[in-house]
Structures are given as structure tokens and as C-alpha cells.
């Protein structure tokens, strides 16, 4: 395992922070397949993304978990900006760096993500043909989630007040006030609207997975990009890479994995449902993570 920093080549003068996980018996004179792992909205590389990256390394992959631009230990202002277009391009920026490493086979690069990181990964694969295989866990299309709700029971037009809030936040900040923020997961247990999202509070704000660089909120100005973002746009045409989707049977967000599966143009796509798993239990509960990896590791091995 090695902690690294490198320049993001997307033009915003960002330095990315990441952790590379190496296979057992790693030999720098050889070339290995690589997998990029994108963290959830509000997460960092030391949480579930790092867990999946470490497990994939045990299966023979060079794997890299990274902090999004403006988040974690990556640089950029304002802090905690959650711009989906930036998050998508971050994945390609990580691949840019991987192609410079002599021990990475640039023709065998895959990508996976968890939660919003999975939606960003799907969108990156639509745009970046260097991604040869795609994996998702508890996939979230963050635009759909903010427009239509966790359970897909809200009309898109009802998200207009969120656009107004994001717009007003920009005006407030331009006037010299501090950064206006929104929660990406409940900041307090009592704020959770249901048991599943109470687990999100537990994951991010208790010793279960709390991390000092993951405060659990985003800038309110992010809403202006989130609300109109469509992670799966053109998936029916351009998402032709092999695809492995994993979602929990008890996950309120499963509809977004279903949506990705039905839209993807790939002729080699697979959907595994982990019985009994909720959205967040696939982040770190050993039995569920192991089951997810029992599908993801062979999938990447056969396609990279």
C-alpha cells in the first residue's frame, strides 16, 4: 500500500490524494491489471472505497482509491464541492496517472464505485474508452436521487426549490458570507427519515467508519450541478463495456441499479442481488462485502 499525490490534468490546478493497493508479491518489473475505485458522495478513500480496493488487491489487481477533487486530502476550493461533472472527470484523471506507471497495463484498466461513486463510474465509462470493465455496488445516480428521492417517489419538477437554494447560496457566498452547506447523509440520528438512512448516519458519524476528512456535507452550490446531472445519459449507446452490478435486496436505492442495468448497451452485463443487504451494509459488513467481491473479482479477472 502506498499513499500518493499527483496532479489532476483536468485543468483546475488540483492535486489528487490517493492510496494504491498492491497485490501480494508485487513485482514492479511486471505489469498488472488495475481497478480504480470511486468513493460515495461524502466519503473518502479510507472508507468503503479503500476496503474494496484492498480486497481487489488481494485478488491480484493494482487498485487505487482516491479522494475526489475538493474533498478529503485532495486540494481545491471551495472545500466539499460535490460537482458530479468534476467527480466523473476525476476518474479519468486517476486513469491518466495510472497510464504513467510502468507496472500498470494500460490496456487492462477497470473502474468501480460505491453509491454515487458508482454512478460517476458509469458516466466516466460512457465517456472514457480506456475503462475496459465497469463494476458498481449500491449504485446511485446522484441527480436522480436528489430529484426523485431515495425511494423514487418525488416528481423531478419538485426539485426546483433545491435549484433555487443552490442559486441563493451562490449569491450569499458572493456577498462575503461563509460557505453554505447541505448534508449528504443525515448529520444527526434524529434527522434520518427512515431506518436505512439512519444507517448512513451511523456509517459516517460513529466509530463504525467516521473519518476526520469526511464531514458528511457538501456545498449548497453543488445543487445547481447535482439536480440536472444524469449519470446514465447515453448509456444506451455508449456504455458498451462489460458491466457487473451489485445491489442489496433491502436497499431503497436499488431502483437506480435497475435503471443502469436496463439502460446499459453492454451485451455482457450482469446483476447480482445480495439477499438481506441494505444500501449501506454493502459498504463494510463482511458477509455482504465478501459476497459482492465474489462477483466483482472474477468479473474483473475475466475482462481485464
PDB file of N, CA and C in Angstrom, residues 132-192:
ATOM      1  N   UNK A 132     -12.147  -0.525 -19.398  1.00  0.00           N
ATOM      2  CA  UNK A 132     -12.462  -1.748 -20.132  1.00  0.00           C
ATOM      3  C   UNK A 132     -13.546  -2.594 -19.461  1.00  0.00           C
ATOM      4  N   UNK A 133     -13.807  -2.358 -18.189  1.00  0.00           N
ATOM      5  CA  UNK A 133     -14.844  -3.096 -17.466  1.00  0.00           C
ATOM      6  C   UNK A 133     -15.334  -2.235 -16.318  1.00  0.00           C
ATOM      7  N   UNK A 134     -16.628  -2.363 -15.987  1.00  0.00           N
ATOM      8  CA  UNK A 134     -17.270  -1.482 -15.001  1.00  0.00           C
ATOM      9  C   UNK A 134     -17.966  -2.312 -13.936  1.00  0.00           C
ATOM     10  N   UNK A 135     -17.719  -1.969 -12.672  1.00  0.00           N
ATOM     11  CA  UNK A 135     -18.414  -2.596 -11.560  1.00  0.00           C
ATOM     12  C   UNK A 135     -19.118  -1.548 -10.720  1.00  0.00           C
ATOM     13  N   UNK A 136     -20.281  -1.878 -10.183  1.00  0.00           N
ATOM     14  CA  UNK A 136     -20.993  -0.955  -9.296  1.00  0.00           C
ATOM     15  C   UNK A 136     -21.492  -1.692  -8.059  1.00  0.00           C
ATOM     16  N   UNK A 137     -21.495  -0.985  -6.933  1.00  0.00           N
ATOM     17  CA  UNK A 137     -22.040  -1.502  -5.682  1.00  0.00           C
ATOM     18  C   UNK A 137     -22.986  -0.444  -5.125  1.00  0.00           C
ATOM     19  N   UNK A 138     -24.231  -0.828  -4.854  1.00  0.00           N
ATOM     20  CA  UNK A 138     -25.238   0.120  -4.328  1.00  0.00           C
ATOM     21  C   UNK A 138     -25.267   1.397  -5.163  1.00  0.00           C
ATOM     22  N   UNK A 139     -25.375   1.247  -6.470  1.00  0.00           N
ATOM     23  CA  UNK A 139     -25.265   2.392  -7.378  1.00  0.00           C
ATOM     24  C   UNK A 139     -26.307   3.464  -7.099  1.00  0.00           C
ATOM     25  N   UNK A 140     -25.855   4.708  -7.164  1.00  0.00           N
ATOM     26  CA  UNK A 140     -26.732   5.869  -7.042  1.00  0.00           C
ATOM     27  C   UNK A 140     -26.422   6.831  -8.182  1.00  0.00           C
ATOM     28  N   UNK A 141     -27.437   7.192  -8.930  1.00  0.00           N
ATOM     29  CA  UNK A 141     -27.365   8.307  -9.867  1.00  0.00           C
ATOM     30  C   UNK A 141     -27.726   9.533  -9.039  1.00  0.00           C
ATOM     31  N   UNK A 142     -26.739  10.297  -8.629  1.00  0.00           N
ATOM     32  CA  UNK A 142     -26.972  11.346  -7.619  1.00  0.00           C
ATOM     33  C   UNK A 142     -27.986  12.377  -8.099  1.00  0.00           C
ATOM     34  N   UNK A 143     -28.036  12.640  -9.399  1.00  0.00           N
ATOM     35  CA  UNK A 143     -29.050  13.559  -9.907  1.00  0.00           C
ATOM     36  C   UNK A 143     -30.446  13.013  -9.701  1.00  0.00           C
ATOM     37  N   UNK A 144     -30.639  11.751 -10.058  1.00  0.00           N
ATOM     38  CA  UNK A 144     -31.953  11.124  -9.863  1.00  0.00           C
ATOM     39  C   UNK A 144     -32.339  11.091  -8.396  1.00  0.00           C
ATOM     40  N   UNK A 145     -31.372  10.792  -7.531  1.00  0.00           N
ATOM     41  CA  UNK A 145     -31.685  10.700  -6.112  1.00  0.00           C
ATOM     42  C   UNK A 145     -32.159  12.039  -5.562  1.00  0.00           C
ATOM     43  N   UNK A 146     -31.478  13.122  -5.939  1.00  0.00           N
ATOM     44  CA  UNK A 146     -31.879  14.438  -5.434  1.00  0.00           C
ATOM     45  C   UNK A 146     -33.186  14.908  -6.084  1.00  0.00           C
ATOM     46  N   UNK A 147     -33.414  14.532  -7.329  1.00  0.00           N
ATOM     47  CA  UNK A 147     -34.653  14.936  -7.999  1.00  0.00           C
ATOM     48  C   UNK A 147     -35.842  14.119  -7.538  1.00  0.00           C
ATOM     49  N   UNK A 148     -35.638  12.814  -7.399  1.00  0.00           N
ATOM     50  CA  UNK A 148     -36.766  11.884  -7.249  1.00  0.00           C
ATOM     51  C   UNK A 148     -36.849  11.206  -5.896  1.00  0.00           C
ATOM     52  N   UNK A 149     -35.890  11.475  -5.007  1.00  0.00           N
ATOM     53  CA  UNK A 149     -35.939  10.925  -3.664  1.00  0.00           C
ATOM     54  C   UNK A 149     -35.314   9.551  -3.574  1.00  0.00           C
ATOM     55  N   UNK A 150     -34.983   9.145  -2.352  1.00  0.00           N
ATOM     56  CA  UNK A 150     -34.334   7.861  -2.107  1.00  0.00           C
ATOM     57  C   UNK A 150     -35.168   6.692  -2.630  1.00  0.00           C
ATOM     58  N   UNK A 151     -36.496   6.826  -2.528  1.00  0.00           N
ATOM     59  CA  UNK A 151     -37.397   5.745  -2.940  1.00  0.00           C
ATOM     60  C   UNK A 151     -38.073   6.008  -4.282  1.00  0.00           C
ATOM     61  N   UNK A 152     -37.580   6.994  -5.025  1.00  0.00           N
ATOM     62  CA  UNK A 152     -38.102   7.299  -6.366  1.00  0.00           C
ATOM     63  C   UNK A 152     -39.588   7.632  -6.326  1.00  0.00           C
ATOM     64  N   UNK A 153     -39.982   8.460  -5.374  1.00  0.00           N
ATOM     65  CA  UNK A 153     -41.408   8.786  -5.225  1.00  0.00           C
ATOM     66  C   UNK A 153     -41.668  10.298  -5.275  1.00  0.00           C
ATOM     67  N   UNK A 154     -40.720  11.047  -5.869  1.00  0.00           N
ATOM     68  CA  UNK A 154     -40.858  12.504  -5.968  1.00  0.00           C
ATOM     69  C   UNK A 154     -40.749  12.895  -7.443  1.00  0.00           C
ATOM     70  N   UNK A 155     -41.583  13.826  -7.889  1.00  0.00           N
ATOM     71  CA  UNK A 155     -41.511  14.305  -9.264  1.00  0.00           C
ATOM     72  C   UNK A 155     -40.282  15.201  -9.448  1.00  0.00           C
ATOM     73  N   UNK A 156     -39.655  15.095 -10.617  1.00  0.00           N
ATOM     74  CA  UNK A 156     -38.457  15.895 -10.880  1.00  0.00           C
ATOM     75  C   UNK A 156     -38.726  17.394 -10.725  1.00  0.00           C
ATOM     76  N   UNK A 157     -39.885  17.840 -11.166  1.00  0.00           N
ATOM     77  CA  UNK A 157     -40.199  19.271 -11.094  1.00  0.00           C
ATOM     78  C   UNK A 157     -40.226  19.777  -9.660  1.00  0.00           C
ATOM     79  N   UNK A 158     -40.449  18.875  -8.714  1.00  0.00           N
ATOM     80  CA  UNK A 158     -40.486  19.287  -7.303  1.00  0.00           C
ATOM     81  C   UNK A 158     -39.099  19.611  -6.759  1.00  0.00           C
ATOM     82  N   UNK A 159     -38.051  19.396  -7.582  1.00  0.00           N
ATOM     83  CA  UNK A 159     -36.694  19.737  -7.161  1.00  0.00           C
ATOM     84  C   UNK A 159     -36.318  21.180  -7.473  1.00  0.00           C
ATOM     85  N   UNK A 160     -37.223  21.923  -8.097  1.00  0.00           N
ATOM     86  CA  UNK A 160     -36.912  23.320  -8.418  1.00  0.00           C
ATOM     87  C   UNK A 160     -36.505  24.117  -7.182  1.00  0.00           C
ATOM     88  N   UNK A 161     -37.162  23.951  -6.017  1.00  0.00           N
ATOM     89  CA  UNK A 161     -36.694  24.685  -4.827  1.00  0.00           C
ATOM     90  C   UNK A 161     -35.231  24.383  -4.461  1.00  0.00           C
ATOM     91  N   UNK A 162     -34.763  23.185  -4.773  1.00  0.00           N
ATOM     92  CA  UNK A 162     -33.362  22.878  -4.498  1.00  0.00           C
ATOM     93  C   UNK A 162     -32.448  23.671  -5.424  1.00  0.00           C
ATOM     94  N   UNK A 163     -32.852  23.834  -6.676  1.00  0.00           N
ATOM     95  CA  UNK A 163     -32.084  24.692  -7.586  1.00  0.00           C
ATOM     96  C   UNK A 163     -32.073  26.130  -7.082  1.00  0.00           C
ATOM     97  N   UNK A 164     -33.219  26.574  -6.580  1.00  0.00           N
ATOM     98  CA  UNK A 164     -33.291  27.936  -6.045  1.00  0.00           C
ATOM     99  C   UNK A 164     -32.387  28.095  -4.824  1.00  0.00           C
ATOM    100  N   UNK A 165     -32.350  27.057  -3.977  1.00  0.00           N
ATOM    101  CA  UNK A 165     -31.499  27.114  -2.790  1.00  0.00           C
ATOM    102  C   UNK A 165     -30.023  27.181  -3.182  1.00  0.00           C
ATOM    103  N   UNK A 166     -29.640  26.365  -4.158  1.00  0.00           N
ATOM    104  CA  UNK A 166     -28.259  26.406  -4.623  1.00  0.00           C
ATOM    105  C   UNK A 166     -27.905  27.740  -5.236  1.00  0.00           C
ATOM    106  N   UNK A 167     -28.829  28.311  -5.985  1.00  0.00           N
ATOM    107  CA  UNK A 167     -28.593  29.610  -6.617  1.00  0.00           C
ATOM    108  C   UNK A 167     -28.436  30.707  -5.562  1.00  0.00           C
ATOM    109  N   UNK A 168     -29.316  30.683  -4.559  1.00  0.00           N
ATOM    110  CA  UNK A 168     -29.241  31.687  -3.500  1.00  0.00           C
ATOM    111  C   UNK A 168     -27.960  31.535  -2.695  1.00  0.00           C
ATOM    112  N   UNK A 169     -27.497  30.299  -2.511  1.00  0.00           N
ATOM    113  CA  UNK A 169     -26.253  30.067  -1.786  1.00  0.00           C
ATOM    114  C   UNK A 169     -25.086  30.736  -2.498  1.00  0.00           C
ATOM    115  N   UNK A 170     -25.075  30.686  -3.810  1.00  0.00           N
ATOM    116  CA  UNK A 170     -24.007  31.352  -4.571  1.00  0.00           C
ATOM    117  C   UNK A 170     -24.033  32.862  -4.334  1.00  0.00           C
ATOM    118  N   UNK A 171     -25.246  33.431  -4.334  1.00  0.00           N
ATOM    119  CA  UNK A 171     -25.366  34.873  -4.088  1.00  0.00           C
ATOM    120  C   UNK A 171     -24.901  35.214  -2.675  1.00  0.00           C
ATOM    121  N   UNK A 172     -25.306  34.407  -1.710  1.00  0.00           N
ATOM    122  CA  UNK A 172     -24.913  34.633  -0.321  1.00  0.00           C
ATOM    123  C   UNK A 172     -23.402  34.603  -0.177  1.00  0.00           C
ATOM    124  N   UNK A 173     -22.774  33.624  -0.784  1.00  0.00           N
ATOM    125  CA  UNK A 173     -21.313  33.497  -0.679  1.00  0.00           C
ATOM    126  C   UNK A 173     -20.598  34.622  -1.427  1.00  0.00           C
ATOM    127  N   UNK A 174     -21.153  35.021  -2.575  1.00  0.00           N
ATOM    128  CA  UNK A 174     -20.554  36.119  -3.332  1.00  0.00           C
ATOM    129  C   UNK A 174     -20.590  37.418  -2.536  1.00  0.00           C
ATOM    130  N   UNK A 175     -21.581  37.521  -1.636  1.00  0.00           N
ATOM    131  CA  UNK A 175     -21.698  38.706  -0.796  1.00  0.00           C
ATOM    132  C   UNK A 175     -20.760  38.711   0.398  1.00  0.00           C
ATOM    133  N   UNK A 176     -19.964  37.672   0.540  1.00  0.00           N
ATOM    134  CA  UNK A 176     -18.961  37.646   1.595  1.00  0.00           C
ATOM    135  C   UNK A 176     -19.281  36.743   2.764  1.00  0.00           C
ATOM    136  N   UNK A 177     -20.424  36.054   2.723  1.00  0.00           N
ATOM    137  CA  UNK A 177     -20.768  35.146   3.822  1.00  0.00           C
ATOM    138  C   UNK A 177     -19.946  33.860   3.696  1.00  0.00           C
ATOM    139  N   UNK A 178     -19.977  33.057   4.739  1.00  0.00           N
ATOM    140  CA  UNK A 178     -19.279  31.780   4.712  1.00  0.00           C
ATOM    141  C   UNK A 178     -19.963  30.794   3.781  1.00  0.00           C
ATOM    142  N   UNK A 179     -19.336  29.656   3.593  1.00  0.00           N
ATOM    143  CA  UNK A 179     -19.868  28.627   2.703  1.00  0.00           C
ATOM    144  C   UNK A 179     -21.180  28.075   3.232  1.00  0.00           C
ATOM    145  N   UNK A 180     -22.189  28.017   2.374  1.00  0.00           N
ATOM    146  CA  UNK A 180     -23.482  27.425   2.719  1.00  0.00           C
ATOM    147  C   UNK A 180     -23.396  25.932   2.399  1.00  0.00           C
ATOM    148  N   UNK A 181     -23.840  25.088   3.329  1.00  0.00           N
ATOM    149  CA  UNK A 181     -23.687  23.645   3.145  1.00  0.00           C
ATOM    150  C   UNK A 181     -25.024  22.908   3.213  1.00  0.00           C
ATOM    151  N   UNK A 182     -25.008  21.687   2.699  1.00  0.00           N
ATOM    152  CA  UNK A 182     -26.145  20.776   2.784  1.00  0.00           C
ATOM    153  C   UNK A 182     -25.623  19.419   3.251  1.00  0.00           C
ATOM    154  N   UNK A 183     -26.416  18.633   3.972  1.00  0.00           N
ATOM    155  CA  UNK A 183     -25.965  17.291   4.357  1.00  0.00           C
ATOM    156  C   UNK A 183     -26.047  16.336   3.171  1.00  0.00           C
ATOM    157  N   UNK A 184     -25.054  15.458   3.039  1.00  0.00           N
ATOM    158  CA  UNK A 184     -25.122  14.381   2.046  1.00  0.00           C
ATOM    159  C   UNK A 184     -25.637  13.090   2.670  1.00  0.00           C
ATOM    160  N   UNK A 185     -25.535  12.993   3.960  1.00  0.00           N
ATOM    161  CA  UNK A 185     -26.164  11.938   4.760  1.00  0.00           C
ATOM    162  C   UNK A 185     -26.631  12.626   6.034  1.00  0.00           C
ATOM    163  N   UNK A 186     -27.601  12.066   6.749  1.00  0.00           N
ATOM    164  CA  UNK A 186     -28.064  12.719   7.976  1.00  0.00           C
ATOM    165  C   UNK A 186     -26.895  13.018   8.922  1.00  0.00           C
ATOM    166  N   UNK A 187     -26.823  14.256   9.385  1.00  0.00           N
ATOM    167  CA  UNK A 187     -25.742  14.658  10.288  1.00  0.00           C
ATOM    168  C   UNK A 187     -26.033  14.260  11.725  1.00  0.00           C
ATOM    169  N   UNK A 188     -27.320  14.006  12.007  1.00  0.00           N
ATOM    170  CA  UNK A 188     -27.729  13.548  13.338  1.00  0.00           C
ATOM    171  C   UNK A 188     -28.682  12.370  13.171  1.00  0.00           C
ATOM    172  N   UNK A 189     -28.677  11.484  14.113  1.00  0.00           N
ATOM    173  CA  UNK A 189     -29.539  10.305  14.030  1.00  0.00           C
ATOM    174  C   UNK A 189     -30.999  10.708  13.875  1.00  0.00           C
ATOM    175  N   UNK A 190     -31.408  11.746  14.589  1.00  0.00           N
ATOM    176  CA  UNK A 190     -32.818  12.149  14.560  1.00  0.00           C
ATOM    177  C   UNK A 190     -33.214  12.795  13.231  1.00  0.00           C
ATOM    178  N   UNK A 191     -32.240  13.128  12.390  1.00  0.00           N
ATOM    179  CA  UNK A 191     -32.551  13.709  11.085  1.00  0.00           C
ATOM    180  C   UNK A 191     -32.880  12.654  10.037  1.00  0.00           C
ATOM    181  N   UNK A 192     -32.616  11.394  10.332  1.00  0.00           N
ATOM    182  CA  UNK A 192     -32.818  10.333   9.343  1.00  0.00           C
ATOM    183  C   UNK A 192     -34.304  10.083   9.114  1.00  0.00           C
TER     184      UNK A 192
END
